[in-house]
mmCIF file of C-alpha atoms in Angstrom:
data_model
loop_
_atom_site.group_PDB
_atom_site.id
_atom_site.type_symbol
_atom_site.label_atom_id
_atom_site.label_comp_id
_atom_site.label_asym_id
_atom_site.label_seq_id
_atom_site.Cartn_x
_atom_site.Cartn_y
_atom_site.Cartn_z
ATOM 1 C CA MET A 1 -35.079 -28.190 1.666
ATOM 2 C CA THR A 2 -35.772 -29.541 -1.845
ATOM 3 C CA ILE A 3 -35.037 -32.952 -3.319
ATOM 4 C CA ARG A 4 -35.572 -33.296 -6.975
ATOM 5 C CA GLN A 5 -35.475 -36.406 -9.222
ATOM 6 C CA ARG A 6 -34.842 -36.115 -12.971
ATOM 7 C CA GLY A 7 -34.007 -37.910 -16.192
ATOM 8 C CA LYS A 8 -34.560 -41.508 -17.204
ATOM 9 C CA GLU A 9 -32.150 -42.795 -14.458
ATOM 10 C CA GLY A 10 -33.922 -40.722 -11.814
ATOM 11 C CA VAL A 11 -30.790 -38.843 -10.747
ATOM 12 C CA CYS A 12 -31.489 -36.952 -7.543
ATOM 13 C CA SER A 13 -30.376 -33.353 -6.664
ATOM 14 C CA ALA A 14 -30.617 -31.302 -3.465
ATOM 15 C CA GLU A 15 -31.039 -27.654 -2.671
ATOM 16 C CA PHE A 16 -30.961 -25.963 0.720
ATOM 17 C CA TRP A 17 -29.867 -22.898 2.728
ATOM 18 C CA ILE A 18 -27.390 -22.703 5.696
ATOM 19 C CA ASP A 19 -26.737 -19.458 7.395
ATOM 20 C CA ASN A 20 -27.891 -17.390 4.444
ATOM 21 C CA ASP A 21 -25.735 -19.434 2.091
ATOM 22 C CA PHE A 22 -27.350 -21.318 -0.723
ATOM 23 C CA TYR A 23 -26.129 -24.884 -1.603
ATOM 24 C CA GLN A 24 -27.068 -27.017 -4.633
ATOM 25 C CA PHE A 25 -25.647 -30.513 -5.287
ATOM 26 C CA THR A 26 -26.448 -33.061 -8.001
ATOM 27 C CA PHE A 27 -25.868 -36.710 -6.993
ATOM 28 C CA ASN A 28 -24.843 -37.945 -10.412
ATOM 29 C CA GLY A 29 -21.644 -39.774 -9.537
ATOM 30 C CA LYS A 30 -19.359 -36.875 -10.771
ATOM 31 C CA LYS A 31 -17.169 -34.266 -9.076
ATOM 32 C CA GLY A 32 -16.937 -36.324 -5.913
ATOM 33 C CA MET A 33 -20.725 -36.805 -5.574
ATOM 34 C CA PRO A 34 -22.260 -40.363 -5.255
ATOM 35 C CA LEU A 35 -24.823 -41.577 -7.696
ATOM 36 C CA ILE A 36 -28.269 -41.578 -6.024
ATOM 37 C CA THR A 37 -31.454 -42.569 -7.807
ATOM 38 C CA THR A 38 -33.936 -42.638 -4.761
ATOM 39 C CA LYS A 39 -35.237 -39.780 -2.746
ATOM 40 C CA ARG A 40 -34.838 -41.554 0.491
ATOM 41 C CA GLN A 41 -30.991 -41.960 0.008
ATOM 42 C CA ALA A 42 -30.931 -38.355 -1.351
ATOM 43 C CA ARG A 43 -32.392 -37.082 1.892
ATOM 44 C CA GLU A 44 -30.041 -39.174 3.974
ATOM 45 C CA TYR A 45 -27.018 -37.874 2.019
ATOM 46 C CA GLU A 46 -28.279 -34.278 2.226
ATOM 47 C CA SER A 47 -28.401 -34.598 5.951
ATOM 48 C CA GLU A 48 -24.697 -35.816 5.958
ATOM 49 C CA LEU A 49 -23.766 -32.881 3.772
ATOM 50 C CA LYS A 50 -25.456 -30.348 6.107
ATOM 51 C CA ARG A 51 -23.629 -31.836 9.058
ATOM 52 C CA GLN A 52 -20.240 -31.479 7.220
ATOM 53 C CA ILE A 53 -20.846 -27.903 6.205
ATOM 54 C CA ARG A 54 -21.970 -26.883 9.738
ATOM 55 C CA THR A 55 -18.913 -28.643 11.377
ATOM 56 C CA GLY A 56 -16.536 -27.268 8.649
ATOM 57 C CA THR A 57 -15.468 -30.737 7.425
ATOM 58 C CA PHE A 58 -17.104 -30.410 3.978
ATOM 59 C CA LEU A 59 -14.549 -30.434 1.174
ATOM 60 C CA GLN A 60 -15.394 -29.164 -2.210
ATOM 61 C CA ASP A 61 -14.365 -30.976 -5.411
ATOM 62 C CA SER A 62 -12.329 -28.345 -7.088
ATOM 63 C CA ASP A 63 -9.501 -27.779 -9.399
ATOM 64 C CA LEU A 64 -7.986 -25.663 -6.694
ATOM 65 C CA LYS A 65 -6.818 -28.866 -5.078
ATOM 66 C CA ASN A 66 -3.854 -28.629 -7.313
ATOM 67 C CA PHE A 67 -0.944 -26.920 -5.483
ATOM 68 C CA ALA A 68 0.183 -24.665 -8.395
ATOM 69 C CA ARG A 69 -3.282 -23.505 -9.137
ATOM 70 C CA PHE A 70 -4.265 -22.766 -5.521
ATOM 71 C CA PHE A 71 -0.988 -20.901 -4.962
ATOM 72 C CA GLU A 72 -1.530 -18.571 -8.015
ATOM 73 C CA GLU A 73 -5.363 -18.204 -7.738
ATOM 74 C CA ILE A 74 -5.867 -17.995 -3.994
ATOM 75 C CA TYR A 75 -2.555 -17.338 -2.194
ATOM 76 C CA MET A 76 -1.069 -14.782 -4.673
ATOM 77 C CA ASP A 77 -4.356 -13.149 -5.147
ATOM 78 C CA TYR A 78 -4.711 -12.592 -1.483
ATOM 79 C CA SER A 79 -1.086 -11.338 -1.362
ATOM 80 C CA ARG A 80 -1.692 -8.790 -4.197
ATOM 81 C CA ARG A 81 -4.954 -7.528 -2.470
ATOM 82 C CA HIS A 82 -3.765 -7.271 1.101
ATOM 83 C CA LYS A 83 0.070 -6.928 1.269
ATOM 84 C CA THR A 84 2.471 -4.300 0.185
ATOM 85 C CA PRO A 85 3.995 -4.486 -3.243
ATOM 86 C CA LEU A 86 7.393 -5.425 -1.791
ATOM 87 C CA ALA A 87 5.750 -8.264 0.346
ATOM 88 C CA THR A 88 3.966 -9.500 -2.757
ATOM 89 C CA GLU A 89 7.244 -9.477 -4.700
ATOM 90 C CA VAL A 90 8.851 -11.570 -1.908
ATOM 91 C CA ASP A 91 5.926 -14.043 -1.936
ATOM 92 C CA ALA A 92 6.330 -14.565 -5.650
ATOM 93 C CA LEU A 93 10.107 -14.986 -5.325
ATOM 94 C CA TYR A 94 9.833 -17.661 -2.561
ATOM 95 C CA GLY A 95 6.896 -19.218 -4.358
ATOM 96 C CA LYS A 96 9.032 -20.235 -7.301
ATOM 97 C CA ARG A 97 10.859 -22.747 -5.023
ATOM 98 C CA LEU A 98 7.656 -24.010 -3.618
ATOM 99 C CA LEU A 99 6.159 -24.473 -7.097
ATOM 100 C CA ASP A 100 9.236 -26.369 -8.279
ATOM 101 C CA GLU A 101 8.914 -28.764 -5.384
ATOM 102 C CA PHE A 102 5.131 -29.172 -5.008
ATOM 103 C CA GLY A 103 3.558 -27.554 -8.044
ATOM 104 C CA ALA A 104 2.668 -30.854 -9.894
ATOM 105 C CA ARG A 105 0.991 -32.357 -6.744
ATOM 106 C CA THR A 106 -2.501 -31.969 -5.276
ATOM 107 C CA LEU A 107 -2.722 -30.514 -1.819
ATOM 108 C CA PHE A 108 -3.833 -33.906 -0.487
ATOM 109 C CA GLN A 109 -0.627 -35.573 -1.674
ATOM 110 C CA ILE A 110 1.724 -33.343 0.308
ATOM 111 C CA THR A 111 2.662 -34.979 3.737
ATOM 112 C CA PRO A 112 4.464 -33.665 6.744
ATOM 113 C CA ARG A 113 7.413 -35.897 5.879
ATOM 114 C CA MET A 114 7.594 -34.230 2.310
ATOM 115 C CA ILE A 115 7.597 -30.850 3.939
ATOM 116 C CA GLU A 116 10.348 -31.827 6.401
ATOM 117 C CA ASN A 117 12.526 -33.187 3.604
ATOM 118 C CA TYR A 118 12.016 -30.062 1.552
ATOM 119 C CA LEU A 119 13.105 -27.847 4.556
ATOM 120 C CA ILE A 120 16.211 -30.014 5.148
ATOM 121 C CA LYS A 121 17.136 -29.893 1.466
ATOM 122 C CA LEU A 122 16.707 -26.201 1.458
ATOM 123 C CA ARG A 123 18.994 -25.721 4.499
ATOM 124 C CA LYS A 124 21.733 -27.420 2.532
ATOM 125 C CA THR A 125 21.149 -25.403 -0.597
ATOM 126 C CA LYS A 126 23.722 -22.692 -1.121
ATOM 127 C CA THR A 127 22.954 -19.133 -2.213
ATOM 128 C CA ARG A 128 24.520 -17.549 -5.260
ATOM 129 C CA PHE A 129 27.196 -16.135 -2.833
ATOM 130 C CA GLY A 130 28.259 -19.694 -1.959
ATOM 131 C CA ARG A 131 26.669 -19.542 1.602
ATOM 132 C CA PRO A 132 24.161 -22.003 3.065
ATOM 133 C CA SER A 133 20.630 -20.693 3.091
ATOM 134 C CA ALA A 134 19.908 -18.720 6.389
ATOM 135 C CA PRO A 135 17.591 -20.556 8.861
ATOM 136 C CA SER A 136 15.219 -17.584 8.776
ATOM 137 C CA THR A 137 14.974 -17.959 4.995
ATOM 138 C CA VAL A 138 14.088 -21.597 5.323
ATOM 139 C CA ARG A 139 11.598 -20.800 7.940
ATOM 140 C CA ARG A 140 9.872 -18.258 5.574
ATOM 141 C CA HIS A 141 9.145 -21.192 3.222
ATOM 142 C CA TYR A 142 7.533 -23.111 6.024
ATOM 143 C CA ASP A 143 5.497 -20.202 7.077
ATOM 144 C CA MET A 144 4.247 -19.725 3.568
ATOM 145 C CA LEU A 145 3.243 -23.344 3.308
ATOM 146 C CA ASN A 146 1.474 -23.153 6.577
ATOM 147 C CA GLN A 147 -0.499 -20.077 5.619
ATOM 148 C CA LEU A 148 -1.295 -21.674 2.215
ATOM 149 C CA PHE A 149 -2.842 -24.845 3.856
ATOM 150 C CA ASN A 150 -4.742 -22.772 6.380
ATOM 151 C CA MET A 151 -6.294 -20.889 3.449
ATOM 152 C CA ALA A 152 -7.088 -24.162 1.693
ATOM 153 C CA ILE A 153 -9.019 -25.257 4.843
ATOM 154 C CA ARG A 154 -10.999 -22.023 4.795
ATOM 155 C CA GLU A 155 -11.718 -22.509 1.079
ATOM 156 C CA ARG A 156 -13.099 -26.040 1.900
ATOM 157 C CA VAL A 157 -10.613 -27.883 -0.384
ATOM 158 C CA MET A 158 -8.627 -29.365 2.520
ATOM 159 C CA GLY A 159 -9.528 -30.852 5.838
ATOM 160 C CA ASP A 160 -6.301 -30.539 7.637
ATOM 161 C CA ASN A 161 -2.958 -28.781 7.611
ATOM 162 C CA PRO A 162 0.112 -31.099 7.123
ATOM 163 C CA CYS A 163 2.392 -28.354 8.513
ATOM 164 C CA ARG A 164 0.715 -28.974 11.818
ATOM 165 C CA LEU A 165 2.554 -32.329 12.163
ATOM 166 C CA VAL A 166 6.002 -31.238 11.036
ATOM 167 C CA SER A 167 8.719 -31.950 13.580
ATOM 168 C CA ARG A 168 8.899 -29.365 16.318
ATOM 169 C CA THR A 169 12.588 -30.100 16.757
ATOM 170 C CA LEU A 170 13.230 -29.228 13.167
ATOM 171 C CA LEU A 171 11.261 -25.901 13.488
ATOM 172 C CA LYS A 172 13.309 -24.991 16.612
ATOM 173 C CA GLU A 173 16.343 -24.911 14.397
ATOM 174 C CA LEU A 174 14.581 -22.556 12.035
ATOM 175 C CA PRO A 175 13.945 -19.260 13.985
ATOM 176 C CA THR A 176 11.497 -16.851 12.433
ATOM 177 C CA TRP A 177 13.890 -14.034 13.038
ATOM 178 C CA GLN A 178 17.687 -13.770 13.827
ATOM 179 C CA ASN A 179 18.767 -10.707 15.558
ATOM 180 C CA ARG A 180 21.791 -9.473 13.780
ATOM 181 C CA GLU A 181 24.165 -7.137 15.671
ATOM 182 C CA ARG A 182 26.804 -6.069 13.205
ATOM 183 C CA TRP A 183 27.884 -2.576 12.355
ATOM 184 C CA LEU A 184 30.878 -0.915 10.796
ATOM 185 C CA ASN A 185 33.873 -0.564 13.167
ATOM 186 C CA LYS A 186 32.436 -3.211 15.560
ATOM 187 C CA PHE A 187 35.456 -5.410 15.529
ATOM 188 C CA ALA A 188 38.210 -2.879 14.507
ATOM 189 C CA VAL A 189 38.250 0.875 14.554
ATOM 190 C CA ASP A 190 39.747 1.052 11.066
ATOM 191 C CA GLU A 191 37.078 -0.949 9.285
ATOM 192 C CA GLU A 192 35.404 2.121 7.728
ATOM 193 C CA GLU A 193 38.776 3.434 6.470
ATOM 194 C CA ARG A 194 39.801 0.070 4.988
ATOM 195 C CA LEU A 195 36.365 -0.446 3.403
ATOM 196 C CA PHE A 196 36.293 2.885 1.558
ATOM 197 C CA ALA A 197 39.944 2.552 0.453
ATOM 198 C CA ALA A 198 38.859 -0.666 -1.241
ATOM 199 C CA PHE A 199 35.951 1.127 -2.921
ATOM 200 C CA ASN A 200 37.947 3.970 -4.190
ATOM 201 C CA GLU A 201 40.288 1.647 -5.992
ATOM 202 C CA TYR A 202 37.593 -0.310 -7.822
ATOM 203 C CA GLY A 203 34.420 1.708 -8.151
ATOM 204 C CA GLU A 204 33.097 5.171 -7.259
ATOM 205 C CA HIS A 205 29.461 3.985 -7.403
ATOM 206 C CA LEU A 206 29.884 1.512 -4.642
ATOM 207 C CA ALA A 207 31.547 4.149 -2.435
ATOM 208 C CA ALA A 208 28.694 6.519 -3.130
ATOM 209 C CA ILE A 209 26.003 4.008 -2.369
ATOM 210 C CA SER A 210 27.698 3.071 0.798
ATOM 211 C CA ARG A 211 28.135 6.718 1.859
ATOM 212 C CA ILE A 212 24.510 7.363 1.411
ATOM 213 C CA VAL A 213 23.292 4.294 3.356
ATOM 214 C CA LEU A 214 25.825 5.067 6.067
ATOM 215 C CA ASN A 215 24.777 8.759 6.462
ATOM 216 C CA THR A 216 21.031 8.578 5.855
ATOM 217 C CA GLY A 217 19.989 5.109 7.049
ATOM 218 C CA ILE A 218 18.216 4.471 3.814
ATOM 219 C CA ARG A 219 17.800 0.912 2.590
ATOM 220 C CA PRO A 220 20.252 -0.109 -0.148
ATOM 221 C CA LYS A 221 17.420 -1.049 -2.485
ATOM 222 C CA GLU A 222 15.770 2.260 -1.977
ATOM 223 C CA ALA A 223 19.024 4.092 -2.680
ATOM 224 C CA LEU A 224 19.346 2.375 -6.070
ATOM 225 C CA ALA A 225 15.895 3.536 -7.022
ATOM 226 C CA ILE A 226 16.493 7.259 -6.462
ATOM 227 C CA LYS A 227 16.247 9.584 -9.550
ATOM 228 C CA LYS A 228 17.863 12.938 -9.759
ATOM 229 C CA GLU A 229 14.575 14.732 -9.537
ATOM 230 C CA HIS A 230 13.940 13.132 -6.154
ATOM 231 C CA VAL A 231 16.879 15.069 -4.603
ATOM 232 C CA ASN A 232 16.394 18.704 -3.565
ATOM 233 C CA LEU A 233 19.826 20.383 -3.011
ATOM 234 C CA SER A 234 18.227 24.001 -3.322
ATOM 235 C CA GLY A 235 17.526 26.327 -0.504
ATOM 236 C CA GLN A 236 13.801 26.200 -1.108
ATOM 237 C CA ALA A 237 11.130 23.458 -0.515
ATOM 238 C CA ARG A 238 9.471 22.088 -3.571
ATOM 239 C CA TYR A 239 6.726 19.554 -4.333
ATOM 240 C CA HIS A 240 7.023 16.286 -6.186
ATOM 241 C CA LYS A 241 4.080 14.374 -7.505
ATOM 242 C CA VAL A 242 3.840 10.749 -6.323
ATOM 243 C CA GLU A 243 0.777 9.052 -7.990
ATOM 244 C CA LYS A 244 -2.060 11.506 -7.393
ATOM 245 C CA ALA A 245 -0.581 13.329 -4.373
ATOM 246 C CA ASP A 246 2.036 16.079 -4.027
ATOM 247 C CA VAL A 247 4.911 15.327 -1.632
ATOM 248 C CA LEU A 248 6.915 18.258 -0.087
ATOM 249 C CA ILE A 249 10.652 17.796 -0.292
ATOM 250 C CA PRO A 250 12.400 20.288 2.106
ATOM 251 C CA PRO A 251 15.773 21.948 1.289
ATOM 252 C CA SER A 252 18.697 19.534 1.449
ATOM 253 C CA ALA A 253 16.593 16.395 1.494
ATOM 254 C CA VAL A 254 15.837 13.238 -0.678
ATOM 255 C CA LEU A 255 12.470 11.757 -1.538
ATOM 256 C CA ILE A 256 12.201 7.944 -1.261
ATOM 257 C CA PHE A 257 9.548 7.375 -3.877
ATOM 258 C CA LYS A 258 8.407 3.988 -2.628
ATOM 259 C CA GLY A 259 9.503 2.670 0.732
ATOM 260 C CA LYS A 260 9.106 -0.874 2.137
ATOM 261 C CA ASP A 261 5.416 -0.267 2.930
ATOM 262 C CA GLY A 262 4.795 1.031 -0.564
ATOM 263 C CA LYS A 263 4.537 4.701 0.671
ATOM 264 C CA PRO A 264 6.813 7.701 -0.029
ATOM 265 C CA ARG A 265 8.902 9.356 2.544
ATOM 266 C CA VAL A 266 11.495 12.215 2.802
ATOM 267 C CA LEU A 267 14.911 12.086 4.456
ATOM 268 C CA PRO A 268 17.154 14.928 5.545
ATOM 269 C CA LEU A 269 20.773 14.970 4.293
ATOM 270 C CA ASN A 270 23.739 15.660 6.541
ATOM 271 C CA ILE A 271 26.909 17.311 5.207
ATOM 272 C CA VAL A 272 28.532 14.158 3.939
ATOM 273 C CA ALA A 273 25.369 12.751 2.226
ATOM 274 C CA ARG A 274 24.698 16.204 0.587
ATOM 275 C CA LYS A 275 28.272 16.282 -0.897
ATOM 276 C CA VAL A 276 27.695 12.792 -2.382
ATOM 277 C CA PHE A 277 24.340 13.696 -3.883
ATOM 278 C CA GLU A 278 25.883 16.918 -5.340
ATOM 279 C CA ILE A 279 28.389 14.801 -7.287
ATOM 280 C CA LEU A 280 25.803 12.248 -8.425
ATOM 281 C CA VAL A 281 23.182 14.738 -9.492
ATOM 282 C CA GLY A 282 25.879 16.606 -11.423
ATOM 283 C CA ASP A 283 26.970 13.423 -13.366
ATOM 284 C CA THR A 284 25.646 13.806 -16.890
ATOM 285 C CA THR A 285 26.528 10.187 -17.803
ATOM 286 C CA THR A 286 23.757 8.658 -15.687
ATOM 287 C CA ASN A 287 20.775 10.489 -17.241
ATOM 288 C CA GLU A 288 17.713 10.523 -14.880
ATOM 289 C CA TRP A 289 18.987 7.952 -12.382
ATOM 290 C CA LEU A 290 21.671 8.366 -9.803
ATOM 291 C CA PHE A 291 23.155 4.881 -10.343
ATOM 292 C CA THR A 292 23.239 2.974 -13.593
ATOM 293 C CA ASN A 293 25.031 -0.032 -14.910
ATOM 294 C CA ARG A 294 27.311 -0.084 -18.006
ATOM 295 C CA HIS A 295 24.258 -0.328 -20.200
ATOM 296 C CA GLY A 296 22.686 2.841 -18.791
ATOM 297 C CA GLU A 297 20.085 0.930 -16.929
ATOM 298 C CA PRO A 298 19.202 1.422 -13.252
ATOM 299 C CA MET A 299 21.354 -0.680 -10.934
ATOM 300 C CA LYS A 300 19.411 -3.529 -9.268
ATOM 301 C CA SER A 301 21.818 -4.681 -6.637
ATOM 302 C CA ALA A 302 25.255 -3.754 -5.184
ATOM 303 C CA LYS A 303 25.638 -6.776 -2.917
ATOM 304 C CA GLN A 304 28.138 -8.627 -4.922
ATOM 305 C CA GLY A 305 30.423 -5.660 -5.441
ATOM 306 C CA PHE A 306 30.098 -4.806 -1.831
ATOM 307 C CA ALA A 307 31.008 -8.361 -0.685
ATOM 308 C CA ALA A 308 34.045 -8.272 -2.998
ATOM 309 C CA ALA A 309 35.194 -4.973 -1.531
ATOM 310 C CA CYS A 310 34.951 -6.438 2.041
ATOM 311 C CA VAL A 311 37.201 -9.318 0.974
ATOM 312 C CA ARG A 312 39.825 -6.902 -0.514
ATOM 313 C CA ALA A 313 39.535 -4.869 2.770
ATOM 314 C CA GLY A 314 39.876 -7.958 4.913
ATOM 315 C CA ILE A 315 36.541 -7.335 6.637
ATOM 316 C CA GLU A 316 34.404 -10.355 7.645
ATOM 317 C CA ASP A 317 30.662 -10.823 8.094
ATOM 318 C CA LEU A 318 29.538 -7.374 6.876
ATOM 319 C CA ARG A 319 26.770 -6.706 4.505
ATOM 320 C CA LEU A 320 25.642 -3.479 2.743
ATOM 321 C CA TYR A 321 22.537 -3.430 4.850
ATOM 322 C CA ASP A 322 24.743 -3.369 8.047
ATOM 323 C CA LEU A 323 25.671 0.241 7.041
ATOM 324 C CA ARG A 324 22.012 1.046 7.823
ATOM 325 C CA HIS A 325 22.491 -0.628 11.250
ATOM 326 C CA THR A 326 25.645 1.461 11.717
ATOM 327 C CA PHE A 327 23.655 4.716 11.027
ATOM 328 C CA ALA A 328 21.065 3.705 13.701
ATOM 329 C CA THR A 329 23.779 2.734 16.141
ATOM 330 C CA ARG A 330 25.493 6.121 15.767
ATOM 331 C CA LEU A 331 22.206 7.860 16.313
ATOM 332 C CA LEU A 332 21.621 6.033 19.591
ATOM 333 C CA ASP A 333 25.248 6.851 20.643
ATOM 334 C CA ARG A 334 24.204 10.498 20.308
ATOM 335 C CA GLY A 335 20.969 10.112 22.181
ATOM 336 C CA VAL A 336 18.738 10.197 19.104
ATOM 337 C CA HIS A 337 15.709 7.858 19.192
#
């Protein structure tokens, strides 16, 4: 413990160690510190600082108290270091809304009522498909806020988490996960026939994407990222380099270069999927990718076209991702884990 007094005004400073951590404070009336010019008062205030540090109630005066700055420098930094690339991408996407709402405020200015109003407003906001935001999507924004404020407490820039006082009644209406039980042919045995008839009339690529998802269980986003070199239609296994490692692609299989967890995996092809890939690989108009838009660039989404095809086919409440559920359901029907 060291108390020093310097300058004409006799401004005091304190230096001390707690649990192998070194602390230094200058009591000059700046950055949240009081102006102290006597050693007796400095010792008293030093004792108070030590108590706050040991009990976890000490708050640092920091620019990180700004919501936008804390989100980018702490929350997103943690996301990039500890989460998969896909999860980090989702954090950044959801974070745009949070920054629009709270970015100009400090963490201390955000109250439980503000968070509740934001969640209610978000529930009424429609997606680009004209549907209300899903409760699980709204809940994801709350969970991000909750995690962010907990991190602010650990960083000593907040003393409490306002999410802790958000209405429990409101949160019960926002489940963290909604179990979706929808698969092709669930409500009518001819759904699959009607769906692909609608595809054949308006777009071969939509039909091909849907066939691949339905017969491999691949995620739609992963299907759109497949290059021709990722498909092995030969009778011999071959290696494909993924970053610094070589991945073995068996005969009649496709490499998923980067899955949800950021890692590669290989999927076998059944007869239907193989025929689809043979046509796609042989298409010289798409260059290195299986699926491209009219500008020759890789397709980023097929949701809108799929939704339009469902309308033409008279099929309700079916998403492209549900074809993946259908694949899993059909495997279970055949006794496959």
